[in-house]
Amino acid sequence: MNVDKLMNNLEKKHPGEVEYLQAVREVVESIEEVYNDNPQFESANIIERLVEPDRIIAFKVPWIDDEGNVKVNLGYRVQFNNAIGPYKGGLRFHPSVNLSILKFLGFEQIFKNALTTLPMGGGKGGSDFDPKGKSNTEVMRFCQSFMLELWKHIGPETDVPAGDIGVGGREIGFLYGMYKKLRGDHTGVLTGKGSNWGGSLIRPEATGFGAIYFAQEMLATKKESLAGKTISISGFGNVAWGAALKATELGAKVVTISGPDGYVYDPEGISGRKIEYMLELRASNQDIVKPYSYEFEGVEFHEGKRPWEVKVDIALPCATQNELDGEDAKTLVKNGVMLVAEVSNMGCTPEAVEVFSNNRILFGPGKAVNAGGVATSGLEMTQNAMKLRWNSQEVDQRLHEIMCNIHGQCVKYGKKEDGYTDYVKGANIAGFLKVANSMLDMGVI
Ligand code: NDP
């Protein structure tokens, strides 16, 4: 494989798909050596087969708002690779959604799912619909219309979507309701379902919990722990609150959260009643960040800024892709950060990752750090298939084991001669080898 040639070809075929090309480049650069050391991969042209999705389903989603106006959004499902199991990956509802973003997310998902050791392929989907500011009935009508098309392409053994930005328990409920009505059966096709109708305990907090378990393992390599550490978190969505909860439980202090309009700095720490307060705001579809700064004493709101300027031991990007850039990384390093873990997918730009690596800062990439979400979705699928339900402790214990195992795989393939672990390389190689060897076993299809 010649990385530059491959990337030039891909850029010509998919001009302007910035996020997708960024995600592919990161993976191919890290696996180049292993790929070229194993000629069987090149003979089967694994790389060109891996970087293109199996198929992309694109459709329109017409729906009617509360005033009776007819609206039209775009809907997609990118079924990327099913070498090791049914396509699996979330749905994102956000105005920024486009094919480049969904292809980057679907591509990342292939390796992340492989790392979990569970039999799940990679996929992603979503819409440019913005649930923010919409009523419950508008969200319901949109989800129903979205599913009227999507149901033809998914199934428990085919493709199993879940949540992501803008898609939480409420949206999964509306989507599943329509799927069930159309199919006339109650199969476990979506994950992140309500706990009364097939959902797994711990799934809502799994991505955040898993990320903290992973960070714990990273710290342990330096004989450190979370106790007494300060943490900055961005966003305050599905994954951020789980991370804040678990980090606090393990003795750390979370001092920031953020939204698109700025961040909040709370030197006393964001925990207990404060987390519950924000979850209430979130459940009723309200803004969180500014109201938080009015509600609690001693809290500062920094308009239009990102939380990476605050001096902390650990930084956890939890909002969206490329939310922490090279300059942010330099500031964090200058302020003595010891660990950065992407809970959001591709939360850091390549320049930021380089700064962390050059300064030998512990850096965990999203596909390893946030794999606890999809891993617990996999556990939800297992429980659905067995028609059984595990208790919280059992799910949490399995999640913990999976995260420790992923950490072990990253160290196995990413440890350098000087003892520093390149977790990006480790995660990419471990995920790639599993998928590529499975593709080899199955021939050219
Ligand atoms: P949510 O929609 O629940 O939360 C996203 C948070 O980030 C919100 O606080 C939102 O603020 C903020 N945000 C979203 N877009 C932007 C933006 N463009 N600029 C600044 N802030 C933004 O999403 P999730 O928590 O589910 O997802 C967050 C990240 O984690 C994503 O990268 C996702 O792919 C990744 N992830 C999620 C998993 C899951 O289980 N949900 C699993 C694995 C990864 P506001 O609401 O005010 O817009």
XYZ file of N, CA, C and O in Angstrom, residues 22-93:
288
model
N -10.156 12.511 6.355
C -9.333 12.634 7.575
C -9.311 11.312 8.348
O -8.256 10.843 8.797
N -10.491 10.707 8.483
C -10.579 9.452 9.253
C -9.839 8.324 8.539
O -9.132 7.534 9.171
N -9.973 8.266 7.216
C -9.285 7.203 6.464
C -7.773 7.389 6.570
O -7.035 6.433 6.829
N -7.314 8.639 6.399
C -5.866 8.884 6.451
C -5.285 8.425 7.796
O -4.253 7.771 7.856
N -5.973 8.763 8.872
C -5.451 8.383 10.194
C -5.273 6.865 10.281
O -4.251 6.368 10.743
N -6.274 6.127 9.794
C -6.187 4.668 9.905
C -5.099 4.114 8.984
O -4.256 3.320 9.410
N -5.091 4.542 7.716
C -4.128 3.917 6.795
C -2.689 4.255 7.175
O -1.796 3.422 7.012
N -2.476 5.450 7.709
C -1.104 5.778 8.135
C -0.676 4.861 9.282
O 0.454 4.410 9.338
N -1.596 4.560 10.197
C -1.170 3.713 11.323
C -1.019 2.244 10.966
O -0.270 1.552 11.628
N -1.734 1.796 9.939
C -1.629 0.345 9.644
C -0.655 0.041 8.500
O -0.436 -1.118 8.170
N -0.088 1.095 7.902
C 0.736 0.922 6.691
C 1.792 -0.182 6.855
O 1.911 -1.074 6.025
N 2.511 -0.135 7.981
C 3.616 -1.069 8.170
C 3.108 -2.517 8.251
O 3.606 -3.402 7.558
N 2.079 -2.714 9.076
C 1.531 -4.068 9.247
C 0.982 -4.570 7.919
O 1.159 -5.734 7.543
N 0.326 -3.684 7.204
C -0.278 -4.046 5.907
C 0.810 -4.502 4.944
O 0.708 -5.553 4.315
N 1.874 -3.718 4.847
C 2.918 -4.036 3.873
C 3.778 -5.226 4.307
O 4.399 -5.872 3.480
N 3.779 -5.525 5.609
C 4.505 -6.717 6.092
C 3.733 -7.999 5.813
O 4.240 -9.089 6.034
N 2.472 -7.880 5.439
C 1.627 -9.061 5.221
C 1.066 -9.017 3.801
O -0.037 -8.521 3.577
N 1.814 -9.557 2.825
C 1.442 -9.393 1.414
C 0.056 -9.950 1.066
O -0.530 -9.564 0.058
N -0.462 -10.861 1.911
C -1.796 -11.396 1.607
C -2.869 -10.298 1.595
O -3.871 -10.408 0.885
N -2.645 -9.210 2.359
C -3.631 -8.115 2.373
C -3.639 -7.406 1.020
O -4.685 -7.141 0.452
N -2.423 -7.130 0.516
C -2.329 -6.422 -0.768
C -2.856 -7.313 -1.907
O -3.550 -6.826 -2.805
N -2.559 -8.627 -1.847
C -3.037 -9.500 -2.938
C -4.554 -9.486 -3.020
O -5.117 -9.639 -4.090
N -5.209 -9.332 -1.887
C -6.685 -9.313 -1.910
C -7.212 -7.873 -1.976
O -8.415 -7.648 -1.856
N -6.291 -6.930 -2.148
C -6.629 -5.493 -2.198
C -7.596 -5.101 -1.069
O -8.610 -4.419 -1.290
N -7.256 -5.576 0.126
C -8.117 -5.343 1.285
C -8.378 -3.858 1.498
O -9.500 -3.444 1.766
N -7.331 -3.026 1.329
C -7.503 -1.631 1.727
C -8.524 -0.898 0.864
O -9.380 -0.180 1.378
N -8.459 -1.123 -0.465
C -9.432 -0.421 -1.319
C -10.846 -0.926 -1.070
O -11.815 -0.202 -1.242
N -10.950 -2.192 -0.664
C -12.283 -2.744 -0.379
C -12.802 -2.239 0.968
O -14.008 -2.163 1.185
N -11.869 -1.893 1.849
C -12.270 -1.485 3.198
C -12.655 -0.006 3.287
O -13.496 0.378 4.107
N -12.055 0.829 2.452
C -12.294 2.272 2.604
C -13.592 2.746 1.931
O -14.005 3.881 2.138
N -14.202 1.881 1.115
C -15.481 2.258 0.499
C -16.610 1.517 1.217
O -16.476 0.325 1.506
N -17.726 2.193 1.505
C -18.831 1.492 2.160
C -19.464 0.442 1.248
O -19.432 0.592 0.022
N -20.030 -0.611 1.844
C -20.750 -1.622 1.048
C -21.876 -0.941 0.270
O -22.101 -1.227 -0.885
N -22.617 -0.090 0.951
C -23.681 0.674 0.255
C -24.092 1.879 1.087
O -23.878 1.909 2.307
N -24.690 2.853 0.366
C -25.229 4.035 1.041
C -26.698 4.155 0.653
O -27.026 4.140 -0.534
N -27.547 4.258 1.631
C -28.982 4.438 1.361
C -29.298 5.902 1.671
O -29.026 6.380 2.768
N -29.834 6.609 0.685
C -30.163 8.033 0.886
C -31.639 8.227 0.542
O -32.131 7.659 -0.431
N -32.340 8.990 1.352
C -33.779 9.144 1.128
C -34.270 10.482 1.676
O -33.580 11.118 2.482
N -35.456 10.890 1.228
C -36.012 12.129 1.773
C -36.971 11.784 2.914
O -37.556 10.696 2.925
N -37.090 12.730 3.844
C -37.947 12.488 5.007
C -38.955 13.641 5.129
O -38.665 14.669 5.741
N -40.136 13.499 4.531
C -41.142 14.558 4.665
C -41.906 14.423 5.972
O -42.177 13.296 6.411
N -42.216 15.505 6.624
C -42.978 15.460 7.877
C -43.718 16.790 8.048
O -43.422 17.766 7.349
N -44.669 16.827 8.974
C -45.507 18.017 9.129
C -45.284 18.618 10.516
O -45.384 17.917 11.528
N -44.971 19.909 10.569
C -44.726 20.532 11.875
C -46.048 20.886 12.564
O -47.138 20.662 12.007
N -45.954 21.440 13.785
C -47.174 21.673 14.578
C -48.084 22.741 13.969
O -49.256 22.837 14.312
N -47.527 23.565 13.075
C -48.357 24.599 12.416
C -48.945 24.090 11.106
O -49.600 24.853 10.386
N -48.678 22.850 10.768
C -49.239 22.276 9.536
C -48.361 22.477 8.309
O -48.768 22.131 7.200
N -47.139 23.027 8.508
C -46.227 23.193 7.361
C -45.545 21.873 7.030
O -45.130 21.140 7.935
N -45.419 21.608 5.723
C -44.736 20.376 5.303
C -43.236 20.649 5.189
O -42.820 21.582 4.506
N -42.448 19.837 5.885
C -40.980 20.016 5.885
C -40.333 18.798 5.225
O -40.906 17.697 5.259
N -39.138 19.003 4.683
C -38.419 17.867 4.091
C -36.966 17.878 4.589
O -36.272 18.882 4.468
N -36.547 16.752 5.157
C -35.142 16.590 5.542
C -34.532 15.449 4.741
O -35.241 14.731 4.038
N -33.204 15.309 4.876
C -32.508 14.214 4.191
C -32.206 13.119 5.204
O -31.858 13.411 6.349
N -32.342 11.881 4.771
C -32.030 10.751 5.654
C -31.006 9.841 4.983
O -30.982 9.736 3.749
N -30.158 9.202 5.803
C -29.117 8.325 5.252
C -28.892 7.115 6.157
O -29.061 7.201 7.371
N -28.413 6.041 5.546
C -27.788 4.950 6.292
C -26.581 4.499 5.483
O -26.717 4.169 4.297
N -25.424 4.537 6.118
C -24.204 4.082 5.454
C -23.870 2.710 6.027
O -23.523 2.592 7.208
N -24.015 1.659 5.201
C -23.687 0.297 5.644
C -22.264 0.038 5.172
O -22.021 -0.203 3.994
N -21.312 0.142 6.108
C -19.906 0.207 5.696
C -19.270 -1.163 5.508
O -18.706 -1.455 4.468
N -19.336 -1.999 6.496
C -18.633 -3.282 6.409
C -19.285 -4.264 7.374
O -19.493 -3.936 8.537
N -19.609 -5.478 6.866
C -20.241 -6.467 7.757
C -19.444 -7.769 7.803
O -20.007 -8.842 7.942
N -18.108 -7.632 7.710
C -17.274 -8.837 7.715
C -17.392 -9.616 9.019
O -17.340 -10.841 9.020
N -17.564 -8.934 10.146
C -17.559 -9.693 11.409
C -18.929 -9.745 12.087
O -19.074 -10.350 13.150
N -19.939 -9.135 11.484
C -21.278 -9.191 12.067
C -22.187 -8.198 11.371
O -21.757 -7.471 10.468
N -23.472 -8.143 11.766
C -24.404 -7.195 11.155
C -23.893 -5.760 11.286
O -23.201 -5.438 12.254
N -24.230 -4.906 10.328
C -23.855 -3.492 10.432
C -24.382 -2.964 11.761
O -25.502 -3.287 12.166
N -23.580 -2.134 12.418
C -23.991 -1.624 13.724
C -23.389 -0.250 13.897
O -22.196 -0.042 13.682
N -24.207 0.713 14.304
C -23.718 2.072 14.534
C -24.912 3.006 14.685
O -26.028 2.676 14.291
N -24.640 4.164 15.251
C -25.725 5.059 15.653
C -26.362 5.843 14.526
O -25.933 5.806 13.372
N -27.417 6.564 14.895
C -28.079 7.536 14.020
C -27.825 8.909 14.626
O -27.988 9.092 15.833
N -27.427 9.869 13.788
C -27.177 11.234 14.269
C -28.191 12.179 13.641
O -28.334 12.194 12.411
N -28.914 12.938 14.485
C -29.816 13.977 13.976
C -29.217 15.328 14.351
O -29.230 15.737 15.525
